Amino acid sequence: MHRRHILALGLAAIAAPTWAAPTSYRLNGATSTITYTFTLEGTPLNGTVPIDRADLQIDPNNLEASTADVTADVRRARTGLIFATEALKSRSVLAADDFPLARFQSTKVTLGARGRISEGATIEGMLTLRGVTKPVRFDAQLFRAPGSAADDLSALRVILNGSINRADFDAVGYADLVDNTVAIEIDANIEATG
């Protein structure tokens, strides 16, 4: 899917009367993932965590009232290196055996300057990782399916980008090898349930 073929949603383009109330969306788990980027001895590496569950409510007439509650199973986290994957899930980093789920619950959506999600929207919320809950903020993008009509919001793609300080969540293991900042991208394909 090429970004140039995807039209960003804005408030002006989604005020269709058939979508007058908040709409529930279900996650397409097969095509949705969380990608994280960490730096190991100066080299950036990527890994993935599958999204386990998502409760998404999107109000096209009032995007700021939309909500997200997303859970990921950190026991299924992967990197391209087996030793890095095992270290990631160890007690000193994610403690996956003790805290198998990470959860993000949104608290605030802020639209861009002209009330458009395509002009710098952000989503704030609380991230729970290793049993520690801290506020986080993501840049947000919301797209219709390529070739869909302007008022067709039955299938959407949500992309969130941000970063966390792993020490904030007591995930301090291997500090001599791995940088403290971890970039996160959530890429979710969702479908309206009603």
XYZ file of N, CA, C and O in Angstrom:
776
model
N 0.846 -1.163 0.000
C 0.000 0.000 0.000
C 0.901 1.239 0.000
O 1.714 1.406 0.902
N 0.807 2.059 -1.006
C 1.628 3.252 -1.112
C 0.907 4.418 -0.486
O -0.268 4.647 -0.727
N 1.635 5.203 0.306
C 1.012 6.330 0.998
C 0.441 7.348 0.032
O -0.542 7.995 0.327
N 1.061 7.481 -1.124
C 0.542 8.467 -2.065
C -0.817 8.066 -2.620
O -1.536 8.882 -3.164
N -1.162 6.780 -2.486
C -2.455 6.313 -2.970
C -3.513 6.320 -1.871
O -4.641 5.917 -2.097
N -3.127 6.720 -0.668
C -4.057 6.737 0.457
C -4.401 8.187 0.777
O -3.521 9.009 0.958
N -5.674 8.490 0.850
C -6.087 9.853 1.175
C -6.253 9.996 2.668
O -6.962 9.205 3.297
N -5.617 11.004 3.242
C -5.752 11.238 4.674
C -7.139 11.773 4.961
O -7.695 12.547 4.192
N -7.700 11.316 6.060
C -9.028 11.796 6.446
C -8.918 13.161 7.123
O -8.008 13.408 7.877
N -9.878 13.987 6.910
C -10.004 15.265 7.611
C -11.446 15.448 7.994
O -12.331 14.791 7.460
N -11.693 16.308 8.912
C -13.062 16.529 9.353
C -13.971 16.947 8.211
O -15.124 16.530 8.154
N -13.479 17.755 7.307
C -14.328 18.221 6.209
C -14.736 17.095 5.279
O -15.770 17.171 4.629
N -13.957 16.037 5.250
C -14.229 14.954 4.305
C -15.031 13.815 4.917
O -15.358 12.871 4.231
N -15.351 13.905 6.210
C -15.993 12.758 6.829
C -17.258 13.104 7.584
O -17.644 12.394 8.485
N -17.948 14.138 7.195
C -19.157 14.536 7.895
C -20.395 13.930 7.239
O -21.385 14.586 7.013
N -20.341 12.656 6.940
C -21.480 11.991 6.300
C -22.537 11.651 7.336
O -22.220 11.158 8.408
N -23.811 11.879 7.066
C -24.847 11.642 8.048
C -24.986 10.181 8.465
O -25.450 9.895 9.544
N -24.559 9.245 7.619
C -24.672 7.843 7.989
C -23.677 7.458 9.071
O -23.768 6.376 9.626
N -22.725 8.323 9.377
C -21.727 8.067 10.407
C -21.855 9.118 11.505
O -20.894 9.708 11.934
N -23.081 9.370 11.973
C -23.353 10.478 12.876
C -22.958 10.193 14.317
O -22.940 11.105 15.121
N -22.685 8.949 14.681
C -22.362 8.616 16.061
C -21.030 7.875 16.100
O -20.545 7.407 15.071
N -20.437 7.764 17.290
C -19.198 6.980 17.384
C -19.419 5.572 16.850
O -20.450 4.954 17.082
N -18.444 5.077 16.114
C -18.534 3.765 15.495
C -17.474 2.855 16.090
O -16.318 3.255 16.245
N -17.862 1.628 16.419
C -16.910 0.634 16.915
C -16.197 0.001 15.734
O -16.806 -0.261 14.695
N -14.911 -0.256 15.913
C -14.107 -0.905 14.890
C -13.442 -2.133 15.484
O -13.034 -2.136 16.645
N -13.323 -3.176 14.654
C -12.586 -4.367 15.073
C -11.242 -4.381 14.353
O -11.112 -3.922 13.218
N -10.290 -4.944 15.009
C -8.928 -5.013 14.510
C -8.761 -6.187 13.567
O -9.257 -7.277 13.820
N -8.055 -5.957 12.466
C -7.605 -7.051 11.610
C -6.228 -7.457 12.130
O -5.215 -6.850 11.785
N -6.211 -8.452 12.995
C -4.966 -8.844 13.654
C -3.907 -9.369 12.718
O -2.713 -9.263 12.992
N -4.311 -9.926 11.584
C -3.343 -10.495 10.638
C -2.521 -9.417 9.943
O -1.407 -9.679 9.489
N -3.055 -8.205 9.845
C -2.341 -7.137 9.129
C -2.000 -5.956 10.032
O -1.649 -4.887 9.546
N -2.072 -6.151 11.334
C -1.796 -5.072 12.279
C -0.654 -5.481 13.197
O -0.580 -6.634 13.624
N 0.218 -4.533 13.501
C 1.361 -4.870 14.342
C 1.912 -3.627 15.039
O 1.605 -2.501 14.677
N 2.732 -3.891 16.027
C 3.512 -2.848 16.684
C 4.967 -3.120 16.324
O 5.481 -4.226 16.539
N 5.614 -2.120 15.758
C 7.039 -2.224 15.441
C 7.800 -1.302 16.375
O 7.399 -0.162 16.595
N 8.870 -1.791 16.948
C 9.697 -0.961 17.818
C 11.117 -0.951 17.257
O 11.570 -1.895 16.623
N 11.799 0.157 17.497
C 13.176 0.301 17.048
C 14.034 0.656 18.252
O 13.738 1.615 18.975
N 15.068 -0.123 18.476
C 16.003 0.130 19.570
C 17.413 0.145 19.003
O 17.656 -0.332 17.897
N 18.327 0.720 19.744
C 19.706 0.812 19.277
C 20.589 -0.088 20.131
O 20.692 0.099 21.347
N 21.199 -1.079 19.489
C 22.078 -2.037 20.140
C 23.512 -1.736 19.735
O 23.864 -1.874 18.555
N 24.306 -1.272 20.669
C 25.698 -0.901 20.423
C 25.829 -0.011 19.193
O 26.672 -0.227 18.325
N 24.951 0.994 19.098
C 25.018 1.969 18.029
C 24.307 1.585 16.743
O 24.228 2.377 15.810
N 23.774 0.364 16.677
C 23.095 -0.094 15.469
C 21.588 -0.173 15.708
O 21.150 -0.884 16.613
N 20.786 0.548 14.902
C 19.332 0.457 15.074
C 18.815 -0.907 14.607
O 19.192 -1.400 13.547
N 17.968 -1.513 15.438
C 17.354 -2.795 15.118
C 15.847 -2.688 15.326
O 15.391 -1.946 16.192
N 15.094 -3.444 14.532
C 13.639 -3.441 14.649
C 13.153 -4.762 15.218
O 13.784 -5.806 15.042
N 12.002 -4.676 15.847
C 11.318 -5.865 16.320
C 9.820 -5.632 16.222
O 9.377 -4.514 15.931
N 9.050 -6.677 16.457
C 7.601 -6.552 16.386
C 6.941 -7.198 17.599
O 7.488 -8.126 18.206
N 5.770 -6.685 17.922
C 4.904 -7.260 18.941
C 3.508 -7.317 18.323
O 3.010 -6.290 17.855
N 2.873 -8.480 18.287
C 1.528 -8.526 17.705
C 0.515 -7.833 18.604
O 0.603 -7.899 19.828
N -0.450 -7.175 17.986
C -1.542 -6.574 18.737
C -2.489 -7.697 19.129
O -2.949 -8.461 18.288
N -2.759 -7.817 20.403
C -3.584 -8.891 20.929
C -5.070 -8.547 20.860
O -5.895 -9.383 20.509
N -5.414 -7.303 21.188
C -6.805 -6.881 21.246
C -6.866 -5.380 21.073
O -5.956 -4.667 21.462
N -7.958 -4.891 20.496
C -8.146 -3.445 20.361
C -9.628 -3.110 20.455
O -10.456 -3.757 19.817
N -9.943 -2.126 21.271
C -11.293 -1.581 21.362
C -11.193 -0.152 20.855
O -10.616 0.707 21.527
N -11.711 0.091 19.663
C -11.570 1.393 19.013
C -12.945 1.988 18.744
O -13.809 1.331 18.159
N -13.125 3.232 19.166
C -14.356 3.973 18.904
C -13.953 5.240 18.173
O -13.191 6.051 18.709
N -14.439 5.404 16.954
C -14.094 6.585 16.158
C -15.367 7.351 15.846
O -16.331 6.778 15.329
N -15.367 8.628 16.188
C -16.505 9.509 15.915
C -16.096 10.431 14.773
O -15.345 11.383 14.976
N -16.559 10.189 13.548
C -16.109 10.980 12.406
C -16.548 12.437 12.456
O -15.923 13.283 11.841
N -17.593 12.730 13.213
C -18.050 14.116 13.336
C -17.382 14.838 14.487
O -17.527 16.047 14.639
N -16.671 14.104 15.316
C -15.958 14.696 16.444
C -14.766 13.789 16.762
O -14.775 13.047 17.737
N -13.752 13.847 15.898
C -12.606 12.946 16.044
C -11.929 13.072 17.404
O -11.339 12.112 17.891
N -12.023 14.226 18.019
C -11.390 14.402 19.327
C -12.059 13.558 20.413
O -11.484 13.344 21.470
N -13.254 13.072 20.147
C -13.957 12.209 21.102
C -13.666 10.732 20.857
O -14.190 9.875 21.567
N -12.854 10.406 19.877
C -12.521 9.022 19.572
C -11.629 8.438 20.665
O -10.898 9.166 21.337
N -11.708 7.112 20.837
C -10.924 6.457 21.887
C -10.276 5.180 21.364
O -10.754 4.575 20.405
N -9.195 4.794 22.023
C -8.491 3.557 21.685
C -8.030 2.875 22.961
O -7.548 3.532 23.891
N -8.192 1.566 23.000
C -7.711 0.738 24.096
C -7.080 -0.484 23.429
O -7.780 -1.330 22.887
N -5.742 -0.550 23.432
C -5.008 -1.554 22.658
C -4.118 -2.367 23.589
O -3.405 -1.802 24.426
N -4.151 -3.676 23.419
C -3.333 -4.579 24.229
C -2.422 -5.399 23.316
O -2.847 -5.859 22.257
N -1.184 -5.569 23.748
C -0.214 -6.382 23.004
C 0.355 -7.451 23.929
O 0.532 -7.222 25.128
N 0.643 -8.613 23.360
C 1.202 -9.735 24.108
C 2.721 -9.714 23.962
O 3.260 -10.136 22.940
N 3.425 -9.219 24.990
C 4.876 -9.079 24.889
C 5.594 -10.423 24.910
O 6.770 -10.509 24.545
N 4.901 -11.488 25.294
C 5.521 -12.819 25.228
C 5.797 -13.212 23.783
O 6.636 -14.072 23.517
N 5.084 -12.578 22.840
C 5.259 -12.887 21.416
C 6.110 -11.835 20.707
O 6.137 -11.779 19.474
N 6.799 -10.997 21.471
C 7.702 -10.002 20.880
C 8.844 -10.717 20.164
O 9.313 -11.766 20.597
N 9.281 -10.125 19.053
C 10.361 -10.711 18.262
C 11.316 -9.623 17.781
O 10.906 -8.494 17.529
N 12.567 -10.002 17.644
C 13.557 -9.183 16.949
C 14.161 -10.082 15.878
O 13.831 -11.256 15.800
N 15.065 -9.554 15.103
C 15.714 -10.370 14.084
C 16.812 -11.256 14.637
O 17.375 -12.070 13.919
N 17.121 -11.099 15.933
C 18.206 -11.855 16.556
C 17.667 -12.626 17.747
O 17.085 -12.028 18.660
N 17.870 -13.927 17.792
C 17.299 -14.741 18.859
C 17.809 -14.317 20.233
O 17.045 -14.256 21.195
N 19.093 -13.976 20.339
C 19.619 -13.578 21.648
C 19.008 -12.246 22.090
O 18.745 -12.035 23.269
N 18.747 -11.348 21.142
C 18.122 -10.068 21.483
C 16.662 -10.276 21.880
O 16.154 -9.605 22.790
N 15.975 -11.199 21.216
C 14.589 -11.503 21.570
C 14.507 -12.047 22.989
O 13.662 -11.620 23.789
N 15.385 -12.976 23.325
C 15.377 -13.546 24.680
C 15.741 -12.486 25.723
O 15.146 -12.445 26.801
N 16.704 -11.626 25.412
C 17.065 -10.558 26.340
C 15.900 -9.588 26.525
O 15.632 -9.123 27.639
N 15.198 -9.285 25.448
C 14.064 -8.371 25.496
C 12.984 -8.877 26.451
O 12.406 -8.114 27.230
N 12.706 -10.184 26.407
C 11.639 -10.754 27.222
C 12.096 -11.118 28.638
O 11.286 -11.527 29.466
N 13.376 -10.919 28.919
C 13.930 -11.308 30.215
C 13.367 -10.447 31.347
O 12.776 -9.394 31.137
N 13.607 -10.898 32.560
C 13.089 -10.214 33.754
C 13.615 -8.787 33.874
O 12.931 -7.903 34.387
N 14.819 -8.487 33.363
C 15.384 -7.148 33.521
C 14.910 -6.154 32.457
O 15.171 -4.961 32.562
N 14.196 -6.645 31.425
C 13.684 -5.733 30.395
C 12.153 -5.774 30.444
O 11.543 -5.060 31.233
N 11.493 -6.597 29.642
C 10.025 -6.612 29.629
C 9.399 -7.501 30.696
O 8.211 -7.365 30.977
N 10.181 -8.415 31.279
C 9.651 -9.341 32.286
C 8.365 -9.985 31.766
O 7.318 -9.967 32.415
N 8.446 -10.557 30.566
C 7.268 -11.064 29.861
C 6.535 -12.163 30.627
O 5.305 -12.251 30.548
N 7.247 -12.985 31.380
C 6.568 -14.036 32.140
C 5.720 -13.451 33.266
O 4.647 -13.974 33.578
N 6.195 -12.386 33.868
C 5.469 -11.770 34.982
C 4.417 -10.765 34.514
O 3.385 -10.591 35.164
N 4.691 -10.084 33.400
C 3.795 -9.049 32.870
C 3.580 -9.292 31.378
O 4.180 -8.630 30.539
N 2.750 -10.271 31.024
C 2.638 -10.695 29.619
C 1.972 -9.687 28.693
O 2.160 -9.765 27.484
N 1.221 -8.735 29.232
C 0.492 -7.807 28.375
C 0.933 -6.368 28.588
O 1.171 -5.934 29.716
N 1.048 -5.652 27.484
C 1.240 -4.199 27.513
C -0.072 -3.591 27.042
O -0.754 -4.161 26.187
N -0.433 -2.420 27.595
C -1.728 -1.831 27.251
C -1.619 -0.320 27.081
O -0.970 0.352 27.875
N -2.247 0.180 26.015
C -2.343 1.620 25.781
C -3.806 2.016 25.814
O -4.632 1.437 25.098
N -4.140 3.015 26.650
C -5.492 3.546 26.743
C -5.438 5.041 26.457
O -4.764 5.792 27.172
N -6.117 5.459 25.410
C -6.063 6.872 25.033
C -6.803 7.734 26.047
O -7.764 7.295 26.686
N -6.336 8.969 26.186
C -6.987 9.935 27.072
C -7.340 11.231 26.351
O -8.209 11.966 26.792
N -6.666 11.511 25.209
C -6.909 12.778 24.522
C -6.464 12.686 23.068
O -5.382 12.178 22.780
N -7.302 13.188 22.167
C -6.952 13.309 20.751
C -6.926 14.795 20.423
O -7.863 15.523 20.728
N -5.844 15.258 19.811
C -5.712 16.658 19.419
C -5.508 16.715 17.911
O -4.593 16.083 17.384
N -6.373 17.463 17.233
C -6.289 17.564 15.777
C -5.319 18.651 15.362
O -4.882 19.463 16.173
N -4.988 18.682 14.078
C -4.084 19.683 13.535
C -4.696 21.069 13.542
O -5.842 21.280 13.956
N -3.948 22.037 13.036
C -4.307 23.458 13.133
C -5.680 23.782 12.564
O -6.399 24.612 13.112
N -6.072 23.148 11.479
C -7.375 23.439 10.882
C -8.406 22.355 11.191
O -9.346 22.137 10.441
N -8.208 21.672 12.315
C -9.143 20.646 12.721
C -9.078 19.393 11.889
O -10.066 18.681 11.753
N -7.913 19.122 11.333
C -7.754 17.962 10.460
C -6.749 16.986 11.073
O -5.714 17.392 11.577
N -7.068 15.719 10.962
C -6.159 14.694 11.475
C -4.926 14.565 10.578
O -3.886 14.072 10.987
N -5.057 15.031 9.335
C -3.941 14.925 8.391
C -2.912 16.045 8.562
O -1.934 16.090 7.839
N -3.130 16.920 9.532
C -2.212 18.054 9.725
C -1.601 18.061 11.117
O -1.629 19.060 11.824
N -1.071 16.950 11.506
C -0.324 16.914 12.757
C -1.130 16.524 13.978
O -0.909 17.050 15.054
N -2.051 15.590 13.857
C -2.835 15.142 15.001
C -1.968 14.340 15.969
O -0.975 13.713 15.581
N -2.342 14.367 17.231
C -1.658 13.578 18.255
C -2.688 12.849 19.103
O -3.845 13.270 19.217
N -2.253 11.744 19.667
C -3.082 11.002 20.609
C -2.250 10.755 21.858
O -1.108 10.327 21.779
N -2.826 11.121 22.991
C -2.163 10.926 24.274
C -2.878 9.826 25.037
O -4.064 9.576 24.821
N -2.150 9.178 25.926
C -2.776 8.135 26.709
C -1.832 7.592 27.751
O -0.747 8.122 27.980
N -2.265 6.507 28.367
C -1.489 5.857 29.408
C -1.015 4.500 28.898
O -1.819 3.696 28.414
N 0.288 4.273 28.983
C 0.881 3.001 28.585
C 1.257 2.230 29.837
O 1.940 2.766 30.715
N 0.790 0.986 29.903
C 1.164 0.105 31.004
C 2.097 -0.957 30.451
O 1.751 -1.704 29.529
N 3.309 -1.000 31.019
C 4.356 -1.924 30.581
C 5.088 -2.392 31.828
O 5.470 -1.557 32.665
N 5.243 -3.676 31.993
C 5.887 -4.239 33.193
C 5.141 -3.842 34.464
O 5.748 -3.675 35.510
N 3.843 -3.608 34.371
C 3.062 -3.226 35.535
C 3.200 -1.767 35.924
O 2.637 -1.326 36.919
N 3.945 -1.002 35.130
C 4.138 0.435 35.378
C 3.321 1.211 34.350
O 3.388 0.916 33.153
N 2.568 2.196 34.803
C 1.733 2.995 33.906
C 2.257 4.419 33.847
O 2.429 5.063 34.883
N 2.505 4.901 32.624
C 3.041 6.250 32.412
C 2.341 6.884 31.220
O 1.900 6.197 30.296
N 2.278 8.229 31.195
C 1.696 8.903 30.030
C 2.629 8.845 28.827
O 3.853 8.918 28.974
N 2.036 8.670 27.650
C 2.792 8.677 26.397
C 2.005 9.487 25.373
O 0.809 9.740 25.535
N 2.693 9.882 24.312
C 2.060 10.669 23.247
C 2.534 10.146 21.902
O 3.715 9.875 21.708
N 1.593 9.989 20.969
C 1.912 9.509 19.635
C 1.411 10.506 18.590
O 0.350 11.111 18.760
N 2.158 10.637 17.510
C 1.647 11.321 16.323
C 0.683 10.356 15.654
O 0.958 9.152 15.568
N -0.456 10.875 15.190
C -1.510 10.002 14.672
C -1.852 10.318 13.234
O -1.894 11.480 12.826
N -2.099 9.269 12.463
C -2.586 9.386 11.089
C -3.734 8.396 10.921
O -3.708 7.302 11.484
N -4.723 8.792 10.133
C -5.890 7.954 9.878
C -6.180 8.008 8.392
O -6.277 9.088 7.820
N -6.295 6.835 7.750
C -6.458 6.768 6.305
C -7.658 5.901 5.932
O -7.931 4.899 6.594
N -8.330 6.279 4.851
C -9.330 5.411 4.231
C -8.609 4.381 3.371
O -7.449 4.551 3.011
N -9.350 3.340 3.012
C -8.794 2.344 2.094
C -8.568 2.992 0.730
O -9.344 3.856 0.309
N -7.499 2.619 0.016
C -7.233 3.186 -1.302
C -8.424 2.979 -2.239
O -9.004 1.893 -2.286
N -8.801 4.032 -2.950
C -9.889 3.948 -3.916
C -11.280 4.015 -3.325
O -12.263 3.951 -4.055
N -11.394 4.173 -2.011
C -12.717 4.215 -1.388
C -13.324 5.612 -1.536
O -12.634 6.601 -1.716
N -14.647 5.666 -1.443
C -15.360 6.937 -1.523
C -15.060 7.775 -0.286
O -14.726 7.245 0.778
N -15.218 9.103 -0.423
C -14.894 10.027 0.668
C -15.695 9.741 1.933
O -15.224 10.007 3.035
N -16.912 9.198 1.790
C -17.727 8.934 2.968
C -17.710 7.459 3.385
O -18.458 7.044 4.259
N -16.828 6.662 2.785
C -16.730 5.243 3.123
C -15.679 5.054 4.216
O -14.479 5.044 3.955
N -16.152 4.912 5.436
C -15.248 4.744 6.575
C -15.323 3.335 7.138
O -14.999 3.096 8.292
N -15.742 2.387 6.309
C -15.912 1.016 6.781
C -14.583 0.320 7.051
O -14.514 -0.582 7.881
N -13.523 0.734 6.368
C -12.190 0.173 6.593
C -11.199 1.321 6.696
O -11.153 2.179 5.823
N -10.431 1.338 7.774
C -9.487 2.423 8.025
C -8.130 1.850 8.418
O -8.024 0.718 8.893
N -7.121 2.669 8.229
C -5.773 2.333 8.685
C -5.339 3.426 9.655
O -5.415 4.615 9.334
N -4.891 3.018 10.838
C -4.435 3.940 11.874
C -2.937 3.723 12.065
O -2.487 2.590 12.255
N -2.168 4.811 12.013
C -0.725 4.722 12.253
C -0.371 5.691 13.373
O -0.686 6.882 13.303
N 0.260 5.169 14.413
C 0.715 5.981 15.541
C 2.227 5.850 15.653
O 2.764 4.741 15.595
N 2.922 6.979 15.804
C 4.379 6.980 15.951
C 4.776 7.765 17.187
O 4.263 8.863 17.421
N 5.685 7.213 17.954
C 6.177 7.906 19.140
C 7.394 7.197 19.687
O 7.998 6.350 19.015
N 7.751 7.526 20.906
C 8.880 6.860 21.547
C 8.666 6.850 23.057
O 7.889 7.641 23.588
N 9.344 5.911 23.706
C 9.291 5.841 25.159
C 10.713 5.777 25.699
O 11.655 5.402 24.999
N 10.829 6.137 26.950
C 12.052 5.985 27.701
C 11.883 4.689 28.501
O 11.061 4.630 29.408
N 12.631 3.657 28.166
C 12.380 2.357 28.790
C 12.653 2.368 30.288
O 12.027 1.614 31.049
N 13.532 3.251 30.740
C 13.802 3.341 32.178
C 12.575 3.810 32.951
O 12.409 3.469 34.123
N 11.685 4.580 32.287
C 10.454 5.015 32.943
C 9.592 3.834 33.358
O 8.747 3.944 34.248
N 9.780 2.686 32.683
C 8.984 1.496 32.959
C 9.818 0.416 33.658
O 9.438 -0.748 33.689
N 10.936 0.823 34.214
C 11.849 -0.080 34.919
C 12.404 -1.189 34.033
O 12.831 -2.235 34.524
N 12.418 -0.972 32.727
C 12.969 -1.946 31.776
C 14.423 -1.579 31.499
O 14.799 -1.189 30.402
N 15.263 -1.680 32.520
C 16.608 -1.100 32.480
C 17.721 -2.091 32.129
O 18.889 -1.715 32.081
N 17.379 -3.345 31.870
C 18.403 -4.348 31.584
C 19.244 -4.023 30.360
O 18.784 -3.369 29.430
N 20.504 -4.448 30.389
C 21.451 -4.305 29.276
C 21.677 -2.837 28.899
O 21.882 -2.505 27.735
N 21.680 -1.970 29.900
C 21.859 -0.532 29.651
C 23.214 -0.228 29.029
O 23.367 0.796 28.350
N 24.201 -1.088 29.223
C 25.514 -0.860 28.626
C 25.525 -1.191 27.128
O 26.441 -0.791 26.406
N 24.493 -1.879 26.636
C 24.427 -2.275 25.230
C 23.298 -1.599 24.455
O 23.421 -1.363 23.252
N 22.199 -1.316 25.146
C 20.989 -0.845 24.476
C 20.628 0.550 24.956
O 20.576 0.803 26.166
N 20.382 1.467 24.009
C 19.977 2.827 24.358
C 18.653 2.824 25.104
O 17.846 1.899 24.979
N 18.428 3.881 25.835
C 17.240 4.000 26.663
C 15.977 4.319 25.858
O 14.880 3.920 26.219
N 16.109 5.046 24.754
C 14.949 5.461 23.967
C 14.562 4.363 22.979
O 15.408 3.835 22.262
N 13.279 4.045 22.954
C 12.741 3.040 22.035
C 11.629 3.696 21.219
O 10.674 4.243 21.782
N 11.776 3.687 19.894
C 10.746 4.231 19.005
C 9.670 3.175 18.790
O 9.967 1.990 18.708
N 8.420 3.629 18.699
C 7.293 2.714 18.538
C 6.424 3.183 17.383
O 6.109 4.372 17.278
N 6.015 2.242 16.527
C 5.016 2.504 15.504
C 3.920 1.461 15.609
O 4.188 0.264 15.572
N 2.687 1.929 15.763
C 1.519 1.051 15.763
C 0.830 1.233 14.414
O 0.477 2.336 14.044
N 0.685 0.145 13.688
C 0.060 0.175 12.363
C -1.118 -0.795 12.413
O -0.926 -2.012 12.436
N -2.334 -0.247 12.465
C -3.522 -1.073 12.660
C -4.518 -0.890 11.530
O -4.860 0.244 11.180
N -4.961 -1.988 10.968
C -6.045 -1.980 9.991
C -7.316 -2.384 10.710
O -7.359 -3.427 11.377
N -8.349 -1.552 10.594
C -9.565 -1.758 11.351
C -10.786 -1.721 10.446
O -10.756 -1.090 9.382
N -11.851 -2.388 10.874
C -13.090 -2.446 10.099
C -14.264 -2.133 11.007
O -14.321 -2.595 12.150
N -15.197 -1.336 10.514
C -16.383 -0.983 11.288
C -17.197 -2.230 11.589
O -17.352 -3.110 10.732
N -17.731 -2.320 12.787
C -18.513 -3.495 13.181
C -20.001 -3.310 12.961
O -20.749 -4.281 12.986
N -20.451 -2.066 12.765
C -21.884 -1.832 12.615
C -22.265 -1.327 11.250
O -21.482 -1.025 10.413
